[in-house]
Amino acid sequence: VVFKVPEKGMEYRLVRMVAKNAEIILKHQQEVKGALLDLKNYLKIPKLPRRIEGFDISNISGKMAVGSMVVFEDGAPKKNSYRRFKVNTTGPDDYAMMREVLTRRYGRMKRENEPGPDLVLVDGGKGQLNIALEVFKSLEIDLPVIGLAKEFEHVFIPHFSSPIILPRNSEALHLLQRVRDEAHRFAVTYHRKLRSQNLEHSILDEVPGIGAKRKKNLLKHFGSLENLQNASIQDITNVKGISKNLARDIHAHIHKP
């Protein structure tokens, strides 16, 4: 086999670019492998955490709560495996919400005899970790699980009262942070979507004379239905396109028993 290596011109620059890209990819793979090996040693888990599943909860005072599950394989997001959950638990109880989400996810995993992840990460400290352990015990499954607390980036592991503090510049910690932050982003994005849908199908749809444009103006002006409910008739007439008679109808409708 004869290789012809260009020494100048466009082909030479392309070869250099390919070589540089290969070098970058190889370096990244080595960093990821090192991070996974460090995690295995730090967390004392049985094998490399090639598949990590991360969970987070998003809600406002217990309302419209959602849960998220993100998946990282070999240090990279696997977005087609992400899952989102509408949480049925009522009231501002993040522990109960996390319990519901984990039970739904891993109950299904057990029923369908799916392979489990190499590591489960829950957003939070000792309390959230204990919830995960309770769920796994009730389902009679054994999965490595940790909690990652936001404030000091402490890592909580089972059977230890004190957290593990990973070096701030370690790739192992950076990987856990990426999983945690991605779970948070995914949960918040879904929560915002549901809130937007809720606003689109609001009590204003029941008021005669209120179409999509006027509803949009009202919500933009007041920011929320709660603020609109606290507004006077005069406040409502200050909105573009709302007459005094229509303001009276809106005010009466949103305050009817």
PDB file of C-alpha atoms in Angstrom:
ATOM      1  CA  VAL A   1       0.000   0.000   0.000  1.00  0.00           C
ATOM      2  CA  VAL A   2       1.383   3.362  -1.013  1.00  0.00           C
ATOM      3  CA  PHE A   3       0.362   6.544   0.827  1.00  0.00           C
ATOM      4  CA  LYS A   4       0.772   9.856  -0.896  1.00  0.00           C
ATOM      5  CA  VAL A   5       1.028  12.697   1.632  1.00  0.00           C
ATOM      6  CA  PRO A   6       0.503  16.174   0.162  1.00  0.00           C
ATOM      7  CA  GLU A   7       3.170  18.694   1.086  1.00  0.00           C
ATOM      8  CA  LYS A   8       1.370  21.922   0.235  1.00  0.00           C
ATOM      9  CA  GLY A   9      -1.866  23.444  -0.986  1.00  0.00           C
ATOM     10  CA  MET A  10      -5.482  22.708  -0.024  1.00  0.00           C
ATOM     11  CA  GLU A  11      -4.979  18.938   0.350  1.00  0.00           C
ATOM     12  CA  TYR A  12      -2.112  19.538   2.786  1.00  0.00           C
ATOM     13  CA  ARG A  13      -4.264  21.861   4.906  1.00  0.00           C
ATOM     14  CA  LEU A  14      -7.102  19.299   4.901  1.00  0.00           C
ATOM     15  CA  VAL A  15      -4.743  16.543   6.085  1.00  0.00           C
ATOM     16  CA  ARG A  16      -3.498  18.776   8.912  1.00  0.00           C
ATOM     17  CA  MET A  17      -7.085  19.592   9.916  1.00  0.00           C
ATOM     18  CA  VAL A  18      -8.051  15.885   9.965  1.00  0.00           C
ATOM     19  CA  ALA A  19      -4.996  15.064  12.074  1.00  0.00           C
ATOM     20  CA  LYS A  20      -5.810  17.874  14.519  1.00  0.00           C
ATOM     21  CA  ASN A  21      -9.428  16.736  14.843  1.00  0.00           C
ATOM     22  CA  ALA A  22      -8.305  13.169  15.481  1.00  0.00           C
ATOM     23  CA  GLU A  23      -5.941  14.415  18.171  1.00  0.00           C
ATOM     24  CA  ILE A  24      -8.731  16.387  19.861  1.00  0.00           C
ATOM     25  CA  ILE A  25     -11.112  13.403  19.772  1.00  0.00           C
ATOM     26  CA  LEU A  26      -8.466  11.055  21.178  1.00  0.00           C
ATOM     27  CA  LYS A  27      -7.646  13.486  23.992  1.00  0.00           C
ATOM     28  CA  HIS A  28     -11.357  13.835  24.851  1.00  0.00           C
ATOM     29  CA  GLN A  29     -11.812  10.051  24.911  1.00  0.00           C
ATOM     30  CA  GLN A  30      -8.834   9.696  27.219  1.00  0.00           C
ATOM     31  CA  GLU A  31     -10.223  12.406  29.556  1.00  0.00           C
ATOM     32  CA  VAL A  32     -13.629  10.716  29.649  1.00  0.00           C
ATOM     33  CA  LYS A  33     -12.126   7.312  30.356  1.00  0.00           C
ATOM     34  CA  GLY A  34     -10.019   8.852  33.115  1.00  0.00           C
ATOM     35  CA  ALA A  35     -13.096  10.575  34.594  1.00  0.00           C
ATOM     36  CA  LEU A  36     -15.075   7.312  34.580  1.00  0.00           C
ATOM     37  CA  LEU A  37     -12.210   5.445  36.213  1.00  0.00           C
ATOM     38  CA  ASP A  38     -11.861   8.151  38.875  1.00  0.00           C
ATOM     39  CA  LEU A  39     -15.612   7.998  39.562  1.00  0.00           C
ATOM     40  CA  LYS A  40     -15.464   4.229  39.966  1.00  0.00           C
ATOM     41  CA  ASN A  41     -12.662   4.595  42.508  1.00  0.00           C
ATOM     42  CA  TYR A  42     -14.074   7.618  44.355  1.00  0.00           C
ATOM     43  CA  LEU A  43     -17.587   6.154  44.631  1.00  0.00           C
ATOM     44  CA  LYS A  44     -16.462   2.563  45.236  1.00  0.00           C
ATOM     45  CA  ILE A  45     -18.886   1.169  42.657  1.00  0.00           C
ATOM     46  CA  PRO A  46     -18.411  -2.233  40.986  1.00  0.00           C
ATOM     47  CA  LYS A  47     -17.798  -1.098  37.400  1.00  0.00           C
ATOM     48  CA  LEU A  48     -17.121   1.935  35.221  1.00  0.00           C
ATOM     49  CA  PRO A  49     -20.185   4.225  35.182  1.00  0.00           C
ATOM     50  CA  ARG A  50     -20.480   4.180  31.406  1.00  0.00           C
ATOM     51  CA  ARG A  51     -24.252   4.772  31.613  1.00  0.00           C
ATOM     52  CA  ILE A  52     -25.366   7.404  34.134  1.00  0.00           C
ATOM     53  CA  GLU A  53     -29.011   8.345  34.691  1.00  0.00           C
ATOM     54  CA  GLY A  54     -29.632  11.725  36.342  1.00  0.00           C
ATOM     55  CA  PHE A  55     -32.879  12.984  37.927  1.00  0.00           C
ATOM     56  CA  ASP A  56     -34.303  16.361  38.908  1.00  0.00           C
ATOM     57  CA  ILE A  57     -37.662  17.836  39.971  1.00  0.00           C
ATOM     58  CA  SER A  58     -39.082  21.213  38.934  1.00  0.00           C
ATOM     59  CA  ASN A  59     -42.173  22.897  40.420  1.00  0.00           C
ATOM     60  CA  ILE A  60     -43.498  26.146  41.847  1.00  0.00           C
ATOM     61  CA  SER A  61     -44.696  25.650  45.426  1.00  0.00           C
ATOM     62  CA  GLY A  62     -45.729  22.120  44.542  1.00  0.00           C
ATOM     63  CA  LYS A  63     -47.779  23.141  41.508  1.00  0.00           C
ATOM     64  CA  MET A  64     -47.367  21.738  37.995  1.00  0.00           C
ATOM     65  CA  ALA A  65     -44.516  19.545  39.177  1.00  0.00           C
ATOM     66  CA  VAL A  66     -42.444  17.627  36.650  1.00  0.00           C
ATOM     67  CA  GLY A  67     -39.527  15.251  36.811  1.00  0.00           C
ATOM     68  CA  SER A  68     -36.712  14.653  34.373  1.00  0.00           C
ATOM     69  CA  MET A  69     -34.356  11.794  33.621  1.00  0.00           C
ATOM     70  CA  VAL A  70     -31.294  12.370  31.461  1.00  0.00           C
ATOM     71  CA  VAL A  71     -28.841   9.741  30.282  1.00  0.00           C
ATOM     72  CA  PHE A  72     -25.102  10.049  29.686  1.00  0.00           C
ATOM     73  CA  GLU A  73     -23.200   7.260  27.995  1.00  0.00           C
ATOM     74  CA  ASP A  74     -19.400   7.363  27.986  1.00  0.00           C
ATOM     75  CA  GLY A  75     -19.544  10.959  29.181  1.00  0.00           C
ATOM     76  CA  ALA A  76     -21.895  12.248  26.456  1.00  0.00           C
ATOM     77  CA  PRO A  77     -25.657  12.981  26.540  1.00  0.00           C
ATOM     78  CA  LYS A  78     -27.842  10.325  24.921  1.00  0.00           C
ATOM     79  CA  LYS A  79     -30.890  12.483  24.258  1.00  0.00           C
ATOM     80  CA  ASN A  80     -33.078   9.835  22.663  1.00  0.00           C
ATOM     81  CA  SER A  81     -33.073   8.075  26.067  1.00  0.00           C
ATOM     82  CA  TYR A  82     -34.206  11.131  28.051  1.00  0.00           C
ATOM     83  CA  ARG A  83     -37.544  10.825  29.863  1.00  0.00           C
ATOM     84  CA  ARG A  84     -39.876  13.389  31.413  1.00  0.00           C
ATOM     85  CA  PHE A  85     -42.613  12.852  33.963  1.00  0.00           C
ATOM     86  CA  LYS A  86     -45.775  14.720  34.919  1.00  0.00           C
ATOM     87  CA  VAL A  87     -45.746  14.343  38.684  1.00  0.00           C
ATOM     88  CA  ASN A  88     -49.024  13.363  40.343  1.00  0.00           C
ATOM     89  CA  THR A  89     -47.837  14.081  43.895  1.00  0.00           C
ATOM     90  CA  THR A  90     -49.583  17.166  45.285  1.00  0.00           C
ATOM     91  CA  GLY A  91     -48.204  19.785  47.647  1.00  0.00           C
ATOM     92  CA  PRO A  92     -44.676  21.183  47.991  1.00  0.00           C
ATOM     93  CA  ASP A  93     -42.902  17.912  48.860  1.00  0.00           C
ATOM     94  CA  ASP A  94     -39.805  17.411  46.721  1.00  0.00           C
ATOM     95  CA  TYR A  95     -38.956  14.149  48.467  1.00  0.00           C
ATOM     96  CA  ALA A  96     -42.344  12.614  47.643  1.00  0.00           C
ATOM     97  CA  MET A  97     -42.042  13.849  44.049  1.00  0.00           C
ATOM     98  CA  MET A  98     -38.604  12.279  43.657  1.00  0.00           C
ATOM     99  CA  ARG A  99     -39.946   9.056  45.172  1.00  0.00           C
ATOM    100  CA  GLU A 100     -42.749   8.980  42.591  1.00  0.00           C
ATOM    101  CA  VAL A 101     -40.441   9.604  39.629  1.00  0.00           C
ATOM    102  CA  LEU A 102     -37.859   7.014  40.693  1.00  0.00           C
ATOM    103  CA  THR A 103     -40.561   4.442  41.430  1.00  0.00           C
ATOM    104  CA  ARG A 104     -42.096   4.940  37.994  1.00  0.00           C
ATOM    105  CA  ARG A 105     -38.762   4.752  36.192  1.00  0.00           C
ATOM    106  CA  TYR A 106     -37.257   1.756  37.970  1.00  0.00           C
ATOM    107  CA  GLY A 107     -40.537  -0.045  38.518  1.00  0.00           C
ATOM    108  CA  ARG A 108     -40.897  -0.099  34.749  1.00  0.00           C
ATOM    109  CA  MET A 109     -37.284  -1.150  34.336  1.00  0.00           C
ATOM    110  CA  LYS A 110     -37.906  -4.134  36.606  1.00  0.00           C
ATOM    111  CA  ARG A 111     -41.215  -5.109  34.979  1.00  0.00           C
ATOM    112  CA  GLU A 112     -39.716  -5.030  31.498  1.00  0.00           C
ATOM    113  CA  ASN A 113     -36.489  -6.688  32.609  1.00  0.00           C
ATOM    114  CA  GLU A 114     -34.338  -3.868  31.227  1.00  0.00           C
ATOM    115  CA  PRO A 115     -30.641  -3.592  32.092  1.00  0.00           C
ATOM    116  CA  GLY A 116     -29.997  -0.965  34.754  1.00  0.00           C
ATOM    117  CA  PRO A 117     -27.600   1.971  34.586  1.00  0.00           C
ATOM    118  CA  ASP A 118     -24.117   1.828  36.029  1.00  0.00           C
ATOM    119  CA  LEU A 119     -24.857   4.862  38.218  1.00  0.00           C
ATOM    120  CA  VAL A 120     -27.919   6.853  39.296  1.00  0.00           C
ATOM    121  CA  LEU A 121     -27.506  10.530  40.221  1.00  0.00           C
ATOM    122  CA  VAL A 122     -30.212  12.480  42.061  1.00  0.00           C
ATOM    123  CA  ASP A 123     -30.075  16.241  42.390  1.00  0.00           C
ATOM    124  CA  GLY A 124     -29.796  16.919  46.105  1.00  0.00           C
ATOM    125  CA  GLY A 125     -28.094  15.834  49.268  1.00  0.00           C
ATOM    126  CA  LYS A 126     -28.542  13.154  51.892  1.00  0.00           C
ATOM    127  CA  GLY A 127     -32.346  13.424  51.937  1.00  0.00           C
ATOM    128  CA  GLN A 128     -32.783  12.806  48.217  1.00  0.00           C
ATOM    129  CA  LEU A 129     -30.233   9.983  48.339  1.00  0.00           C
ATOM    130  CA  ASN A 130     -32.177   8.282  51.139  1.00  0.00           C
ATOM    131  CA  ILE A 131     -35.372   8.522  49.075  1.00  0.00           C
ATOM    132  CA  ALA A 132     -33.632   6.742  46.192  1.00  0.00           C
ATOM    133  CA  LEU A 133     -32.369   4.021  48.527  1.00  0.00           C
ATOM    134  CA  GLU A 134     -35.888   3.527  49.921  1.00  0.00           C
ATOM    135  CA  VAL A 135     -37.294   3.179  46.399  1.00  0.00           C
ATOM    136  CA  PHE A 136     -34.647   0.661  45.369  1.00  0.00           C
ATOM    137  CA  LYS A 137     -35.230  -1.361  48.542  1.00  0.00           C
ATOM    138  CA  SER A 138     -38.998  -1.423  47.961  1.00  0.00           C
ATOM    139  CA  LEU A 139     -38.454  -2.574  44.363  1.00  0.00           C
ATOM    140  CA  GLU A 140     -35.805  -5.088  45.451  1.00  0.00           C
ATOM    141  CA  ILE A 141     -33.213  -3.766  43.031  1.00  0.00           C
ATOM    142  CA  ASP A 142     -29.582  -2.890  43.640  1.00  0.00           C
ATOM    143  CA  LEU A 143     -28.178   0.083  41.731  1.00  0.00           C
ATOM    144  CA  PRO A 144     -25.260   2.387  42.581  1.00  0.00           C
ATOM    145  CA  VAL A 145     -26.719   5.787  43.477  1.00  0.00           C
ATOM    146  CA  ILE A 146     -25.378   9.137  44.669  1.00  0.00           C
ATOM    147  CA  GLY A 147     -26.720  12.585  45.524  1.00  0.00           C
ATOM    148  CA  LEU A 148     -24.988  15.736  44.289  1.00  0.00           C
ATOM    149  CA  ALA A 149     -25.762  18.801  46.415  1.00  0.00           C
ATOM    150  CA  LYS A 150     -25.648  22.130  44.584  1.00  0.00           C
ATOM    151  CA  GLU A 151     -24.366  24.479  47.269  1.00  0.00           C
ATOM    152  CA  PHE A 152     -20.912  22.990  47.846  1.00  0.00           C
ATOM    153  CA  GLU A 153     -20.918  20.282  45.137  1.00  0.00           C
ATOM    154  CA  HIS A 154     -20.701  17.615  47.823  1.00  0.00           C
ATOM    155  CA  VAL A 155     -21.232  14.026  46.716  1.00  0.00           C
ATOM    156  CA  PHE A 156     -23.311  11.860  49.056  1.00  0.00           C
ATOM    157  CA  ILE A 157     -22.973   8.089  48.850  1.00  0.00           C
ATOM    158  CA  PRO A 158     -24.871   5.328  50.679  1.00  0.00           C
ATOM    159  CA  HIS A 159     -23.849   4.275  54.208  1.00  0.00           C
ATOM    160  CA  PHE A 160     -21.642   7.332  54.816  1.00  0.00           C
ATOM    161  CA  SER A 161     -22.866  10.261  56.895  1.00  0.00           C
ATOM    162  CA  SER A 162     -20.247  12.655  55.528  1.00  0.00           C
ATOM    163  CA  PRO A 163     -20.071  13.597  51.838  1.00  0.00           C
ATOM    164  CA  ILE A 164     -17.188  12.990  49.488  1.00  0.00           C
ATOM    165  CA  ILE A 165     -15.507  16.176  48.313  1.00  0.00           C
ATOM    166  CA  LEU A 166     -14.014  15.696  44.857  1.00  0.00           C
ATOM    167  CA  PRO A 167     -11.195  17.972  43.658  1.00  0.00           C
ATOM    168  CA  ARG A 168     -12.685  21.084  42.070  1.00  0.00           C
ATOM    169  CA  ASN A 169     -10.634  20.664  38.911  1.00  0.00           C
ATOM    170  CA  SER A 170     -11.290  16.932  38.494  1.00  0.00           C
ATOM    171  CA  GLU A 171     -12.912  15.639  35.323  1.00  0.00           C
ATOM    172  CA  ALA A 172     -14.908  13.232  37.507  1.00  0.00           C
ATOM    173  CA  LEU A 173     -16.635  16.126  39.285  1.00  0.00           C
ATOM    174  CA  HIS A 174     -17.134  18.002  36.013  1.00  0.00           C
ATOM    175  CA  LEU A 175     -18.900  14.975  34.540  1.00  0.00           C
ATOM    176  CA  LEU A 176     -21.267  14.703  37.523  1.00  0.00           C
ATOM    177  CA  GLN A 177     -21.985  18.425  37.270  1.00  0.00           C
ATOM    178  CA  ARG A 178     -22.819  18.112  33.579  1.00  0.00           C
ATOM    179  CA  VAL A 179     -25.275  15.299  34.307  1.00  0.00           C
ATOM    180  CA  ARG A 180     -26.877  17.238  37.190  1.00  0.00           C
ATOM    181  CA  ASP A 181     -27.110  20.491  35.231  1.00  0.00           C
ATOM    182  CA  GLU A 182     -28.556  18.761  32.178  1.00  0.00           C
ATOM    183  CA  ALA A 183     -31.226  17.070  34.317  1.00  0.00           C
ATOM    184  CA  HIS A 184     -32.083  20.474  35.779  1.00  0.00           C
ATOM    185  CA  ARG A 185     -32.242  22.131  32.352  1.00  0.00           C
ATOM    186  CA  PHE A 186     -34.449  19.380  30.959  1.00  0.00           C
ATOM    187  CA  ALA A 187     -36.846  19.566  33.929  1.00  0.00           C
ATOM    188  CA  VAL A 188     -37.113  23.366  33.824  1.00  0.00           C
ATOM    189  CA  THR A 189     -37.700  23.359  30.049  1.00  0.00           C
ATOM    190  CA  TYR A 190     -40.571  20.879  30.423  1.00  0.00           C
ATOM    191  CA  HIS A 191     -42.031  22.803  33.349  1.00  0.00           C
ATOM    192  CA  ARG A 192     -42.024  26.040  31.350  1.00  0.00           C
ATOM    193  CA  LYS A 193     -43.712  24.284  28.447  1.00  0.00           C
ATOM    194  CA  LEU A 194     -46.533  23.038  30.680  1.00  0.00           C
ATOM    195  CA  ARG A 195     -46.945  26.488  32.232  1.00  0.00           C
ATOM    196  CA  SER A 196     -47.180  28.020  28.784  1.00  0.00           C
ATOM    197  CA  GLN A 197     -49.821  25.482  27.749  1.00  0.00           C
ATOM    198  CA  ASN A 198     -51.742  26.199  30.935  1.00  0.00           C
ATOM    199  CA  LEU A 199     -51.782  29.913  30.167  1.00  0.00           C
ATOM    200  CA  GLU A 200     -52.950  29.207  26.640  1.00  0.00           C
ATOM    201  CA  HIS A 201     -55.975  27.309  28.021  1.00  0.00           C
ATOM    202  CA  SER A 202     -56.965  29.677  30.788  1.00  0.00           C
ATOM    203  CA  ILE A 203     -60.154  30.997  32.321  1.00  0.00           C
ATOM    204  CA  LEU A 204     -59.953  33.890  29.848  1.00  0.00           C
ATOM    205  CA  ASP A 205     -61.061  31.540  27.078  1.00  0.00           C
ATOM    206  CA  GLU A 206     -64.484  31.463  28.743  1.00  0.00           C
ATOM    207  CA  VAL A 207     -65.013  35.253  28.577  1.00  0.00           C
ATOM    208  CA  PRO A 208     -67.090  36.379  25.550  1.00  0.00           C
ATOM    209  CA  GLY A 209     -65.200  38.912  23.459  1.00  0.00           C
ATOM    210  CA  ILE A 210     -61.724  37.682  24.470  1.00  0.00           C
ATOM    211  CA  GLY A 211     -59.811  36.257  21.556  1.00  0.00           C
ATOM    212  CA  ALA A 212     -56.213  35.166  21.252  1.00  0.00           C
ATOM    213  CA  LYS A 213     -54.891  38.713  20.744  1.00  0.00           C
ATOM    214  CA  ARG A 214     -56.669  40.252  23.733  1.00  0.00           C
ATOM    215  CA  LYS A 215     -55.751  37.299  25.941  1.00  0.00           C
ATOM    216  CA  LYS A 216     -52.117  37.715  24.946  1.00  0.00           C
ATOM    217  CA  ASN A 217     -52.269  41.455  25.734  1.00  0.00           C
ATOM    218  CA  LEU A 218     -53.807  40.772  29.149  1.00  0.00           C
ATOM    219  CA  LEU A 219     -51.258  38.151  30.119  1.00  0.00           C
ATOM    220  CA  LYS A 220     -48.381  40.259  28.823  1.00  0.00           C
ATOM    221  CA  HIS A 221     -49.636  43.287  30.762  1.00  0.00           C
ATOM    222  CA  PHE A 222     -50.215  41.515  34.094  1.00  0.00           C
ATOM    223  CA  GLY A 223     -47.664  38.724  33.811  1.00  0.00           C
ATOM    224  CA  SER A 224     -49.910  36.039  35.298  1.00  0.00           C
ATOM    225  CA  LEU A 225     -53.543  35.112  35.910  1.00  0.00           C
ATOM    226  CA  GLU A 226     -52.994  35.683  39.620  1.00  0.00           C
ATOM    227  CA  ASN A 227     -51.990  39.311  39.002  1.00  0.00           C
ATOM    228  CA  LEU A 228     -55.003  39.758  36.730  1.00  0.00           C
ATOM    229  CA  GLN A 229     -57.307  38.411  39.442  1.00  0.00           C
ATOM    230  CA  ASN A 230     -55.909  40.999  41.848  1.00  0.00           C
ATOM    231  CA  ALA A 231     -56.448  43.849  39.357  1.00  0.00           C
ATOM    232  CA  SER A 232     -59.291  46.371  39.509  1.00  0.00           C
ATOM    233  CA  ILE A 233     -61.647  47.120  36.625  1.00  0.00           C
ATOM    234  CA  GLN A 234     -59.721  50.339  36.000  1.00  0.00           C
ATOM    235  CA  ASP A 235     -56.436  48.403  35.875  1.00  0.00           C
ATOM    236  CA  ILE A 236     -57.894  46.076  33.257  1.00  0.00           C
ATOM    237  CA  THR A 237     -59.079  48.963  31.079  1.00  0.00           C
ATOM    238  CA  ASN A 238     -55.460  50.105  30.842  1.00  0.00           C
ATOM    239  CA  VAL A 239     -54.731  47.069  28.672  1.00  0.00           C
ATOM    240  CA  LYS A 240     -54.658  47.686  24.941  1.00  0.00           C
ATOM    241  CA  GLY A 241     -57.911  46.676  23.243  1.00  0.00           C
ATOM    242  CA  ILE A 242     -59.943  46.341  26.464  1.00  0.00           C
ATOM    243  CA  SER A 243     -62.980  48.629  26.814  1.00  0.00           C
ATOM    244  CA  LYS A 244     -64.548  49.492  30.162  1.00  0.00           C
ATOM    245  CA  ASN A 245     -67.543  47.227  29.524  1.00  0.00           C
ATOM    246  CA  LEU A 246     -65.275  44.340  28.545  1.00  0.00           C
ATOM    247  CA  ALA A 247     -63.125  45.016  31.623  1.00  0.00           C
ATOM    248  CA  ARG A 248     -66.255  44.685  33.786  1.00  0.00           C
ATOM    249  CA  ASP A 249     -67.101  41.365  32.117  1.00  0.00           C
ATOM    250  CA  ILE A 250     -63.547  40.064  32.635  1.00  0.00           C
ATOM    251  CA  HIS A 251     -63.500  41.187  36.274  1.00  0.00           C
ATOM    252  CA  ALA A 252     -66.901  39.589  36.964  1.00  0.00           C
ATOM    253  CA  HIS A 253     -65.989  36.339  35.223  1.00  0.00           C
ATOM    254  CA  ILE A 254     -62.680  35.734  37.002  1.00  0.00           C
ATOM    255  CA  HIS A 255     -64.267  36.515  40.384  1.00  0.00           C
ATOM    256  CA  LYS A 256     -67.431  34.510  40.037  1.00  0.00           C
ATOM    257  CA  PRO A 257     -67.942  31.842  42.749  1.00  0.00           C
TER     258      PRO A 257
END
